[in-house]
Amino acid sequence: MRPRFTALKGVADVLPPETSLWRKIENAAAGVMGAYGYDEIIPPVIEQTGLFLRSIGDSSDIVAKEMYTFTDKGGRSVSLRPEGTASIVRAYVEHNLPVRPAPQKFFYFGPMFRYERPQKGRQRQFYQLGAECFGIADPGVDAEMITMLLTLLDRIGLKGLSLELNSIGCKECRPAFKERLKGFFGPHLNELCPDCQRRHEQNPLRILDCKVERCIEIRKNAPLISETLCQDCKDHFSGLLGYLDAMGAAYVLNPHMVRGLDYYTRTVFEVKGGAGLGAQNAVAAGGRYDLLVSEFGGPDTPAIGFAMGMERLAGLLQGEAAVPGPVLFIASMGKEAAVEALRMAARLRDGGTRVELGWGGSLKSQLRRADKINAGNVVIIGEEELMSGRFKWKDMRDGSSGEGGREDIFKQFSQAK
RNA sequence: GUGGGCGUAGCUCAAUUGGCAGAGCACUGGACUGUGGCUCCGGGGGUUGUGGGUUCAAGCCCCAUCGCCCACCCCA
């Protein structure tokens, strides 16, 4: 058998039992975020292309070469969302949510699309679980959100993660830093790798992120953003660190961390996973974006958010996918018995019990199947049982057995275990 | 977009100098007429990713193409 159709490159089916792991993550996340006052928002996955050009920045790779963009039948340029924040901000402004009391807090979950070459931890369609908080500039909100994220990851069961922090300044102080960087790297331009030579023009901050050894060597004495921050940004960052210290949150300052999206200001952070993730090891990342709401036509509104990559989270929990709980299996022999089995199953299922039916074959083969699917118990319905109204059951784990009437069976197995 | 690795059954892999495409696991049926697991026996499953070339003969050699994986770029 050869499949006539296969999934597109870079997209993947999530199958059981992994789906149950996803569900677990979603539920845990919704629980924690709910406690922090976040409510779910469900934006569309498709938007005007211009929305992403304005927010992410048209020079970023995401916009420049990774968007699924096409013209719809009305001649409009539309794009599948490559990230979530832009849509949330659009909705926040469009529905005039700034008039609601600050802070307004939302979380979302869904697929994102980027036309990239797939590799470990990276797909063209991938799922993000994210949160956004609008309306408060105080660094305490940054700390609160980061704390929530760490709590969430812990609740999901992830260990060995590290939180990295940086401040990339604001409209006032970042341009100056960029100039200082350009000035510093200028004399070394021909020693830098080809990528960094390009970065020197397009986005000098990225040179700080390069993995090439020579570039790492050269940048050792490069100016630090922390020295160049304006007073307000410095205060904000030290305020954040103070709150985090008070909360006992562990973090690593990474003065070289840059984020890929243009809209970030001040606080940026990233949570990196341990082994097993490959080169793409950030499981969550985010930052403050104090200018984006006004950029979208809303009032000046400070905001901060983050997103987690579902596939990467699930990847770290591999092997912990829960197998379905014990089920009750009803074996039946003959048509009348099958009818009885269906009736009994319907009633038990109403009670929440997971029931599988045998559907013919010898009793032996039905039992074999019950064993294969890890059934906890089997109820047997044949001629004898139909005549007597008493049904035999067998515990598949210890081999014990018994019998009883319909009500006995119902009582014994109707509670989901 | 760039670089490297790999494509044989659902999965993991064999197949000698080019010579009948196989095994284990999984699935399925039976041995055991209504009682699973263990054992034994049987069965279904393949255009060897695809297309071309060389050859009496190609899973194997050559060319092309597609797909998957990993890394770069970039990013969750």
JSON list of C-alpha atoms in Angstrom, two decimals, chain A residues 123-323:
[
{"chain": "A", "resi": 123, "resn": "GLN", "atom": "CA", "xyz": [8.12, 23.08, 11.32]},
{"chain": "A", "resi": 124, "resn": "ARG", "atom": "CA", "xyz": [6.22, 25.13, 8.79]},
{"chain": "A", "resi": 125, "resn": "GLN", "atom": "CA", "xyz": [3.04, 24.75, 10.76]},
{"chain": "A", "resi": 126, "resn": "PHE", "atom": "CA", "xyz": [3.69, 24.80, 14.47]},
{"chain": "A", "resi": 127, "resn": "TYR", "atom": "CA", "xyz": [1.65, 25.54, 17.55]},
{"chain": "A", "resi": 128, "resn": "GLN", "atom": "CA", "xyz": [2.16, 28.28, 20.04]},
{"chain": "A", "resi": 129, "resn": "LEU", "atom": "CA", "xyz": [0.63, 28.88, 23.40]},
{"chain": "A", "resi": 130, "resn": "GLY", "atom": "CA", "xyz": [1.02, 32.52, 24.28]},
{"chain": "A", "resi": 131, "resn": "ALA", "atom": "CA", "xyz": [-0.05, 35.27, 26.64]},
{"chain": "A", "resi": 132, "resn": "GLU", "atom": "CA", "xyz": [-0.31, 39.04, 26.36]},
{"chain": "A", "resi": 133, "resn": "CYS", "atom": "CA", "xyz": [-0.80, 41.66, 29.04]},
{"chain": "A", "resi": 134, "resn": "PHE", "atom": "CA", "xyz": [-1.85, 45.20, 28.13]},
{"chain": "A", "resi": 135, "resn": "GLY", "atom": "CA", "xyz": [-1.86, 48.46, 30.01]},
{"chain": "A", "resi": 136, "resn": "ILE", "atom": "CA", "xyz": [0.74, 48.34, 32.75]},
{"chain": "A", "resi": 137, "resn": "ALA", "atom": "CA", "xyz": [4.28, 49.67, 32.35]},
{"chain": "A", "resi": 138, "resn": "ASP", "atom": "CA", "xyz": [5.53, 48.73, 35.81]},
{"chain": "A", "resi": 139, "resn": "PRO", "atom": "CA", "xyz": [8.37, 46.20, 35.72]},
{"chain": "A", "resi": 140, "resn": "GLY", "atom": "CA", "xyz": [6.40, 44.25, 38.32]},
{"chain": "A", "resi": 141, "resn": "VAL", "atom": "CA", "xyz": [4.16, 43.12, 35.47]},
{"chain": "A", "resi": 142, "resn": "ASP", "atom": "CA", "xyz": [7.21, 41.80, 33.65]},
{"chain": "A", "resi": 143, "resn": "ALA", "atom": "CA", "xyz": [8.17, 39.89, 36.77]},
{"chain": "A", "resi": 144, "resn": "GLU", "atom": "CA", "xyz": [4.64, 38.62, 37.27]},
{"chain": "A", "resi": 145, "resn": "MET", "atom": "CA", "xyz": [4.44, 37.34, 33.72]},
{"chain": "A", "resi": 146, "resn": "ILE", "atom": "CA", "xyz": [7.83, 35.67, 33.88]},
{"chain": "A", "resi": 147, "resn": "THR", "atom": "CA", "xyz": [6.89, 34.10, 37.18]},
{"chain": "A", "resi": 148, "resn": "MET", "atom": "CA", "xyz": [3.71, 32.82, 35.61]},
{"chain": "A", "resi": 149, "resn": "LEU", "atom": "CA", "xyz": [5.65, 31.35, 32.74]},
{"chain": "A", "resi": 150, "resn": "LEU", "atom": "CA", "xyz": [8.08, 29.58, 35.05]},
{"chain": "A", "resi": 151, "resn": "THR", "atom": "CA", "xyz": [5.24, 28.28, 37.20]},
{"chain": "A", "resi": 152, "resn": "LEU", "atom": "CA", "xyz": [3.50, 27.04, 34.11]},
{"chain": "A", "resi": 153, "resn": "LEU", "atom": "CA", "xyz": [6.53, 25.21, 32.80]},
{"chain": "A", "resi": 154, "resn": "ASP", "atom": "CA", "xyz": [7.09, 23.69, 36.20]},
{"chain": "A", "resi": 155, "resn": "ARG", "atom": "CA", "xyz": [3.47, 22.62, 36.42]},
{"chain": "A", "resi": 156, "resn": "ILE", "atom": "CA", "xyz": [3.71, 20.95, 33.05]},
{"chain": "A", "resi": 157, "resn": "GLY", "atom": "CA", "xyz": [6.57, 18.95, 34.47]},
{"chain": "A", "resi": 158, "resn": "LEU", "atom": "CA", "xyz": [9.55, 20.44, 32.67]},
{"chain": "A", "resi": 159, "resn": "LYS", "atom": "CA", "xyz": [12.86, 20.38, 34.47]},
{"chain": "A", "resi": 160, "resn": "GLY", "atom": "CA", "xyz": [16.29, 21.75, 33.76]},
{"chain": "A", "resi": 161, "resn": "LEU", "atom": "CA", "xyz": [15.19, 24.88, 31.96]},
{"chain": "A", "resi": 162, "resn": "SER", "atom": "CA", "xyz": [17.05, 28.15, 32.15]},
{"chain": "A", "resi": 163, "resn": "LEU", "atom": "CA", "xyz": [15.65, 31.65, 31.95]},
{"chain": "A", "resi": 164, "resn": "GLU", "atom": "CA", "xyz": [17.68, 34.26, 30.11]},
{"chain": "A", "resi": 165, "resn": "LEU", "atom": "CA", "xyz": [17.01, 37.94, 30.39]},
{"chain": "A", "resi": 166, "resn": "ASN", "atom": "CA", "xyz": [18.07, 41.12, 28.68]},
{"chain": "A", "resi": 167, "resn": "SER", "atom": "CA", "xyz": [16.90, 44.62, 28.01]},
{"chain": "A", "resi": 168, "resn": "ILE", "atom": "CA", "xyz": [17.22, 45.91, 24.50]},
{"chain": "A", "resi": 169, "resn": "GLY", "atom": "CA", "xyz": [16.27, 49.48, 25.33]},
{"chain": "A", "resi": 170, "resn": "CYS", "atom": "CA", "xyz": [13.65, 51.70, 23.86]},
{"chain": "A", "resi": 171, "resn": "LYS", "atom": "CA", "xyz": [13.09, 54.09, 20.99]},
{"chain": "A", "resi": 172, "resn": "GLU", "atom": "CA", "xyz": [15.42, 56.53, 22.70]},
{"chain": "A", "resi": 173, "resn": "CYS", "atom": "CA", "xyz": [18.46, 54.45, 23.54]},
{"chain": "A", "resi": 174, "resn": "ARG", "atom": "CA", "xyz": [18.51, 51.54, 21.11]},
{"chain": "A", "resi": 175, "resn": "PRO", "atom": "CA", "xyz": [19.42, 53.53, 17.98]},
{"chain": "A", "resi": 176, "resn": "ALA", "atom": "CA", "xyz": [22.43, 54.95, 19.81]},
{"chain": "A", "resi": 177, "resn": "PHE", "atom": "CA", "xyz": [23.52, 51.46, 20.77]},
{"chain": "A", "resi": 178, "resn": "LYS", "atom": "CA", "xyz": [23.20, 50.27, 17.20]},
{"chain": "A", "resi": 179, "resn": "GLU", "atom": "CA", "xyz": [25.48, 53.07, 16.10]},
{"chain": "A", "resi": 180, "resn": "ARG", "atom": "CA", "xyz": [28.03, 52.24, 18.78]},
{"chain": "A", "resi": 181, "resn": "LEU", "atom": "CA", "xyz": [27.99, 48.61, 17.66]},
{"chain": "A", "resi": 182, "resn": "LYS", "atom": "CA", "xyz": [28.47, 49.55, 14.04]},
{"chain": "A", "resi": 183, "resn": "GLY", "atom": "CA", "xyz": [31.34, 51.75, 15.04]},
{"chain": "A", "resi": 184, "resn": "PHE", "atom": "CA", "xyz": [32.92, 48.94, 17.01]},
{"chain": "A", "resi": 185, "resn": "PHE", "atom": "CA", "xyz": [32.59, 46.26, 14.35]},
{"chain": "A", "resi": 186, "resn": "GLY", "atom": "CA", "xyz": [33.39, 48.53, 11.42]},
{"chain": "A", "resi": 187, "resn": "PRO", "atom": "CA", "xyz": [37.17, 48.13, 11.65]},
{"chain": "A", "resi": 188, "resn": "HIS", "atom": "CA", "xyz": [36.82, 44.36, 11.95]},
{"chain": "A", "resi": 189, "resn": "LEU", "atom": "CA", "xyz": [34.36, 44.04, 9.12]},
{"chain": "A", "resi": 190, "resn": "ASN", "atom": "CA", "xyz": [36.48, 41.83, 6.89]},
{"chain": "A", "resi": 191, "resn": "GLU", "atom": "CA", "xyz": [37.28, 39.49, 9.80]},
{"chain": "A", "resi": 192, "resn": "LEU", "atom": "CA", "xyz": [33.62, 38.76, 10.44]},
{"chain": "A", "resi": 193, "resn": "CYS", "atom": "CA", "xyz": [31.80, 35.85, 8.84]},
{"chain": "A", "resi": 194, "resn": "PRO", "atom": "CA", "xyz": [29.80, 36.61, 5.69]},
{"chain": "A", "resi": 195, "resn": "ASP", "atom": "CA", "xyz": [26.56, 36.45, 7.65]},
{"chain": "A", "resi": 196, "resn": "CYS", "atom": "CA", "xyz": [27.81, 39.00, 10.12]},
{"chain": "A", "resi": 197, "resn": "GLN", "atom": "CA", "xyz": [29.00, 41.29, 7.38]},
{"chain": "A", "resi": 198, "resn": "ARG", "atom": "CA", "xyz": [25.43, 41.29, 6.17]},
{"chain": "A", "resi": 199, "resn": "ARG", "atom": "CA", "xyz": [24.16, 41.76, 9.72]},
{"chain": "A", "resi": 200, "resn": "HIS", "atom": "CA", "xyz": [26.42, 44.75, 10.15]},
{"chain": "A", "resi": 201, "resn": "GLU", "atom": "CA", "xyz": [24.27, 46.50, 7.60]},
{"chain": "A", "resi": 202, "resn": "GLN", "atom": "CA", "xyz": [20.86, 45.08, 8.41]},
{"chain": "A", "resi": 203, "resn": "ASN", "atom": "CA", "xyz": [20.82, 44.46, 12.12]},
{"chain": "A", "resi": 204, "resn": "PRO", "atom": "CA", "xyz": [24.11, 44.85, 14.00]},
{"chain": "A", "resi": 205, "resn": "LEU", "atom": "CA", "xyz": [22.54, 43.53, 17.21]},
{"chain": "A", "resi": 206, "resn": "ARG", "atom": "CA", "xyz": [22.52, 40.10, 15.63]},
{"chain": "A", "resi": 207, "resn": "ILE", "atom": "CA", "xyz": [26.30, 39.98, 15.43]},
{"chain": "A", "resi": 208, "resn": "LEU", "atom": "CA", "xyz": [26.13, 39.56, 19.20]},
{"chain": "A", "resi": 209, "resn": "ASP", "atom": "CA", "xyz": [24.21, 36.34, 18.62]},
{"chain": "A", "resi": 210, "resn": "CYS", "atom": "CA", "xyz": [26.53, 34.76, 16.04]},
{"chain": "A", "resi": 211, "resn": "LYS", "atom": "CA", "xyz": [27.83, 31.23, 16.62]},
{"chain": "A", "resi": 212, "resn": "VAL", "atom": "CA", "xyz": [31.00, 31.50, 14.56]},
{"chain": "A", "resi": 213, "resn": "GLU", "atom": "CA", "xyz": [34.04, 31.28, 16.81]},
{"chain": "A", "resi": 214, "resn": "ARG", "atom": "CA", "xyz": [35.96, 34.13, 15.21]},
{"chain": "A", "resi": 215, "resn": "CYS", "atom": "CA", "xyz": [32.96, 36.42, 15.57]},
{"chain": "A", "resi": 216, "resn": "ILE", "atom": "CA", "xyz": [32.58, 35.45, 19.21]},
{"chain": "A", "resi": 217, "resn": "GLU", "atom": "CA", "xyz": [36.27, 36.31, 19.68]},
{"chain": "A", "resi": 218, "resn": "ILE", "atom": "CA", "xyz": [35.94, 39.69, 18.04]},
{"chain": "A", "resi": 219, "resn": "ARG", "atom": "CA", "xyz": [32.88, 40.72, 19.98]},
{"chain": "A", "resi": 220, "resn": "LYS", "atom": "CA", "xyz": [34.45, 40.06, 23.37]},
{"chain": "A", "resi": 221, "resn": "ASN", "atom": "CA", "xyz": [35.14, 43.73, 23.85]},
{"chain": "A", "resi": 222, "resn": "ALA", "atom": "CA", "xyz": [32.05, 44.95, 22.09]},
{"chain": "A", "resi": 223, "resn": "PRO", "atom": "CA", "xyz": [30.00, 47.57, 23.89]},
{"chain": "A", "resi": 224, "resn": "LEU", "atom": "CA", "xyz": [27.20, 46.23, 26.08]},
{"chain": "A", "resi": 225, "resn": "ILE", "atom": "CA", "xyz": [23.63, 47.34, 25.77]},
{"chain": "A", "resi": 226, "resn": "SER", "atom": "CA", "xyz": [23.47, 47.66, 29.54]},
{"chain": "A", "resi": 227, "resn": "GLU", "atom": "CA", "xyz": [25.98, 50.51, 29.37]},
{"chain": "A", "resi": 228, "resn": "THR", "atom": "CA", "xyz": [23.99, 52.33, 26.77]},
{"chain": "A", "resi": 229, "resn": "LEU", "atom": "CA", "xyz": [20.46, 52.10, 28.18]},
{"chain": "A", "resi": 230, "resn": "CYS", "atom": "CA", "xyz": [18.77, 55.37, 29.03]},
{"chain": "A", "resi": 231, "resn": "GLN", "atom": "CA", "xyz": [17.95, 56.02, 32.66]},
{"chain": "A", "resi": 232, "resn": "ASP", "atom": "CA", "xyz": [14.31, 54.96, 32.30]},
{"chain": "A", "resi": 233, "resn": "CYS", "atom": "CA", "xyz": [15.25, 51.67, 30.70]},
{"chain": "A", "resi": 234, "resn": "LYS", "atom": "CA", "xyz": [17.92, 51.04, 33.31]},
{"chain": "A", "resi": 235, "resn": "ASP", "atom": "CA", "xyz": [15.41, 51.69, 36.07]},
{"chain": "A", "resi": 236, "resn": "HIS", "atom": "CA", "xyz": [12.90, 49.43, 34.44]},
{"chain": "A", "resi": 237, "resn": "PHE", "atom": "CA", "xyz": [15.37, 46.58, 34.08]},
{"chain": "A", "resi": 238, "resn": "SER", "atom": "CA", "xyz": [16.77, 46.85, 37.59]},
{"chain": "A", "resi": 239, "resn": "GLY", "atom": "CA", "xyz": [13.21, 47.07, 38.85]},
{"chain": "A", "resi": 240, "resn": "LEU", "atom": "CA", "xyz": [12.42, 43.80, 37.12]},
{"chain": "A", "resi": 241, "resn": "LEU", "atom": "CA", "xyz": [15.51, 42.09, 38.51]},
{"chain": "A", "resi": 242, "resn": "GLY", "atom": "CA", "xyz": [14.57, 43.30, 41.97]},
{"chain": "A", "resi": 243, "resn": "TYR", "atom": "CA", "xyz": [11.13, 41.76, 41.73]},
{"chain": "A", "resi": 244, "resn": "LEU", "atom": "CA", "xyz": [12.53, 38.51, 40.38]},
{"chain": "A", "resi": 245, "resn": "ASP", "atom": "CA", "xyz": [15.08, 38.32, 43.17]},
{"chain": "A", "resi": 246, "resn": "ALA", "atom": "CA", "xyz": [12.32, 38.91, 45.67]},
{"chain": "A", "resi": 247, "resn": "MET", "atom": "CA", "xyz": [10.35, 36.06, 44.12]},
{"chain": "A", "resi": 248, "resn": "GLY", "atom": "CA", "xyz": [13.37, 33.80, 44.23]},
{"chain": "A", "resi": 249, "resn": "ALA", "atom": "CA", "xyz": [13.31, 33.27, 40.47]},
{"chain": "A", "resi": 250, "resn": "ALA", "atom": "CA", "xyz": [16.57, 32.05, 38.95]},
{"chain": "A", "resi": 251, "resn": "TYR", "atom": "CA", "xyz": [17.73, 33.82, 35.82]},
{"chain": "A", "resi": 252, "resn": "VAL", "atom": "CA", "xyz": [20.79, 34.37, 33.69]},
{"chain": "A", "resi": 253, "resn": "LEU", "atom": "CA", "xyz": [21.58, 37.78, 32.26]},
{"chain": "A", "resi": 254, "resn": "ASN", "atom": "CA", "xyz": [22.40, 37.47, 28.60]},
{"chain": "A", "resi": 255, "resn": "PRO", "atom": "CA", "xyz": [23.52, 40.84, 27.26]},
{"chain": "A", "resi": 256, "resn": "HIS", "atom": "CA", "xyz": [23.82, 39.32, 23.79]},
{"chain": "A", "resi": 257, "resn": "MET", "atom": "CA", "xyz": [20.25, 38.11, 23.50]},
{"chain": "A", "resi": 258, "resn": "VAL", "atom": "CA", "xyz": [18.40, 39.64, 20.59]},
{"chain": "A", "resi": 259, "resn": "ARG", "atom": "CA", "xyz": [14.87, 38.91, 19.56]},
{"chain": "A", "resi": 260, "resn": "GLY", "atom": "CA", "xyz": [13.76, 38.42, 16.02]},
{"chain": "A", "resi": 261, "resn": "LEU", "atom": "CA", "xyz": [10.76, 40.66, 16.02]},
{"chain": "A", "resi": 262, "resn": "ASP", "atom": "CA", "xyz": [11.13, 44.40, 15.59]},
{"chain": "A", "resi": 263, "resn": "TYR", "atom": "CA", "xyz": [8.43, 45.40, 18.03]},
{"chain": "A", "resi": 264, "resn": "TYR", "atom": "CA", "xyz": [10.22, 44.47, 21.24]},
{"chain": "A", "resi": 265, "resn": "THR", "atom": "CA", "xyz": [11.29, 47.17, 23.66]},
{"chain": "A", "resi": 266, "resn": "ARG", "atom": "CA", "xyz": [13.11, 46.91, 26.97]},
{"chain": "A", "resi": 267, "resn": "THR", "atom": "CA", "xyz": [12.58, 43.51, 28.55]},
{"chain": "A", "resi": 268, "resn": "VAL", "atom": "CA", "xyz": [13.21, 40.43, 26.44]},
{"chain": "A", "resi": 269, "resn": "PHE", "atom": "CA", "xyz": [13.45, 36.89, 27.77]},
{"chain": "A", "resi": 270, "resn": "GLU", "atom": "CA", "xyz": [13.86, 33.36, 26.62]},
{"chain": "A", "resi": 271, "resn": "VAL", "atom": "CA", "xyz": [13.53, 29.98, 28.28]},
{"chain": "A", "resi": 272, "resn": "LYS", "atom": "CA", "xyz": [15.89, 27.37, 26.96]},
{"chain": "A", "resi": 273, "resn": "GLY", "atom": "CA", "xyz": [15.38, 23.66, 27.27]},
{"chain": "A", "resi": 274, "resn": "GLY", "atom": "CA", "xyz": [18.05, 21.13, 28.07]},
{"chain": "A", "resi": 275, "resn": "ALA", "atom": "CA", "xyz": [19.15, 18.15, 26.01]},
{"chain": "A", "resi": 276, "resn": "GLY", "atom": "CA", "xyz": [16.90, 16.56, 23.46]},
{"chain": "A", "resi": 277, "resn": "LEU", "atom": "CA", "xyz": [15.84, 19.65, 21.59]},
{"chain": "A", "resi": 278, "resn": "GLY", "atom": "CA", "xyz": [18.56, 20.02, 18.98]},
{"chain": "A", "resi": 279, "resn": "ALA", "atom": "CA", "xyz": [19.76, 23.41, 17.88]},
{"chain": "A", "resi": 280, "resn": "GLN", "atom": "CA", "xyz": [16.34, 25.00, 18.26]},
{"chain": "A", "resi": 281, "resn": "ASN", "atom": "CA", "xyz": [16.23, 24.89, 22.01]},
{"chain": "A", "resi": 282, "resn": "ALA", "atom": "CA", "xyz": [14.10, 27.86, 23.02]},
{"chain": "A", "resi": 283, "resn": "VAL", "atom": "CA", "xyz": [10.84, 26.55, 24.42]},
{"chain": "A", "resi": 284, "resn": "ALA", "atom": "CA", "xyz": [9.41, 29.94, 25.23]},
{"chain": "A", "resi": 285, "resn": "ALA", "atom": "CA", "xyz": [10.30, 33.52, 24.52]},
{"chain": "A", "resi": 286, "resn": "GLY", "atom": "CA", "xyz": [8.82, 36.94, 24.83]},
{"chain": "A", "resi": 287, "resn": "GLY", "atom": "CA", "xyz": [9.25, 40.52, 25.73]},
{"chain": "A", "resi": 288, "resn": "ARG", "atom": "CA", "xyz": [7.78, 43.93, 26.18]},
{"chain": "A", "resi": 289, "resn": "TYR", "atom": "CA", "xyz": [6.32, 45.86, 23.26]},
{"chain": "A", "resi": 290, "resn": "ASP", "atom": "CA", "xyz": [5.33, 49.28, 24.52]},
{"chain": "A", "resi": 291, "resn": "LEU", "atom": "CA", "xyz": [4.94, 50.88, 21.10]},
{"chain": "A", "resi": 292, "resn": "LEU", "atom": "CA", "xyz": [2.90, 48.38, 19.16]},
{"chain": "A", "resi": 293, "resn": "VAL", "atom": "CA", "xyz": [-0.59, 49.32, 20.34]},
{"chain": "A", "resi": 294, "resn": "SER", "atom": "CA", "xyz": [-0.16, 52.95, 19.34]},
{"chain": "A", "resi": 295, "resn": "GLU", "atom": "CA", "xyz": [1.50, 51.78, 16.16]},
{"chain": "A", "resi": 296, "resn": "PHE", "atom": "CA", "xyz": [-1.77, 50.00, 15.40]},
{"chain": "A", "resi": 297, "resn": "GLY", "atom": "CA", "xyz": [-3.81, 53.12, 16.02]},
{"chain": "A", "resi": 298, "resn": "GLY", "atom": "CA", "xyz": [-4.64, 52.59, 19.68]},
{"chain": "A", "resi": 299, "resn": "PRO", "atom": "CA", "xyz": [-3.72, 54.81, 22.62]},
{"chain": "A", "resi": 300, "resn": "ASP", "atom": "CA", "xyz": [-0.20, 54.67, 24.05]},
{"chain": "A", "resi": 301, "resn": "THR", "atom": "CA", "xyz": [-0.37, 51.36, 25.85]},
{"chain": "A", "resi": 302, "resn": "PRO", "atom": "CA", "xyz": [2.51, 49.43, 27.35]},
{"chain": "A", "resi": 303, "resn": "ALA", "atom": "CA", "xyz": [2.30, 45.69, 26.84]},
{"chain": "A", "resi": 304, "resn": "ILE", "atom": "CA", "xyz": [4.24, 42.49, 27.29]},
{"chain": "A", "resi": 305, "resn": "GLY", "atom": "CA", "xyz": [3.80, 38.93, 26.14]},
{"chain": "A", "resi": 306, "resn": "PHE", "atom": "CA", "xyz": [5.39, 35.59, 25.45]},
{"chain": "A", "resi": 307, "resn": "ALA", "atom": "CA", "xyz": [4.82, 32.47, 23.42]},
{"chain": "A", "resi": 308, "resn": "MET", "atom": "CA", "xyz": [5.72, 28.84, 23.99]},
{"chain": "A", "resi": 309, "resn": "GLY", "atom": "CA", "xyz": [6.34, 26.31, 21.24]},
{"chain": "A", "resi": 310, "resn": "MET", "atom": "CA", "xyz": [4.07, 23.32, 21.75]},
{"chain": "A", "resi": 311, "resn": "GLU", "atom": "CA", "xyz": [6.12, 20.86, 19.72]},
{"chain": "A", "resi": 312, "resn": "ARG", "atom": "CA", "xyz": [9.22, 21.77, 21.67]},
{"chain": "A", "resi": 313, "resn": "LEU", "atom": "CA", "xyz": [7.45, 21.49, 25.01]},
{"chain": "A", "resi": 314, "resn": "ALA", "atom": "CA", "xyz": [5.98, 18.15, 24.02]},
{"chain": "A", "resi": 315, "resn": "GLY", "atom": "CA", "xyz": [9.38, 17.08, 22.69]},
{"chain": "A", "resi": 316, "resn": "LEU", "atom": "CA", "xyz": [10.89, 17.55, 26.13]},
{"chain": "A", "resi": 317, "resn": "LEU", "atom": "CA", "xyz": [8.13, 15.44, 27.65]},
{"chain": "A", "resi": 318, "resn": "GLN", "atom": "CA", "xyz": [8.56, 12.61, 25.15]},
{"chain": "A", "resi": 319, "resn": "GLY", "atom": "CA", "xyz": [7.79, 9.26, 26.67]},
{"chain": "A", "resi": 320, "resn": "GLU", "atom": "CA", "xyz": [5.47, 10.80, 29.19]},
{"chain": "A", "resi": 321, "resn": "ALA", "atom": "CA", "xyz": [2.52, 10.60, 26.86]},
{"chain": "A", "resi": 322, "resn": "ALA", "atom": "CA", "xyz": [-0.22, 9.01, 28.91]},
{"chain": "A", "resi": 323, "resn": "VAL", "atom": "CA", "xyz": [-1.57, 5.74, 27.60]}
]
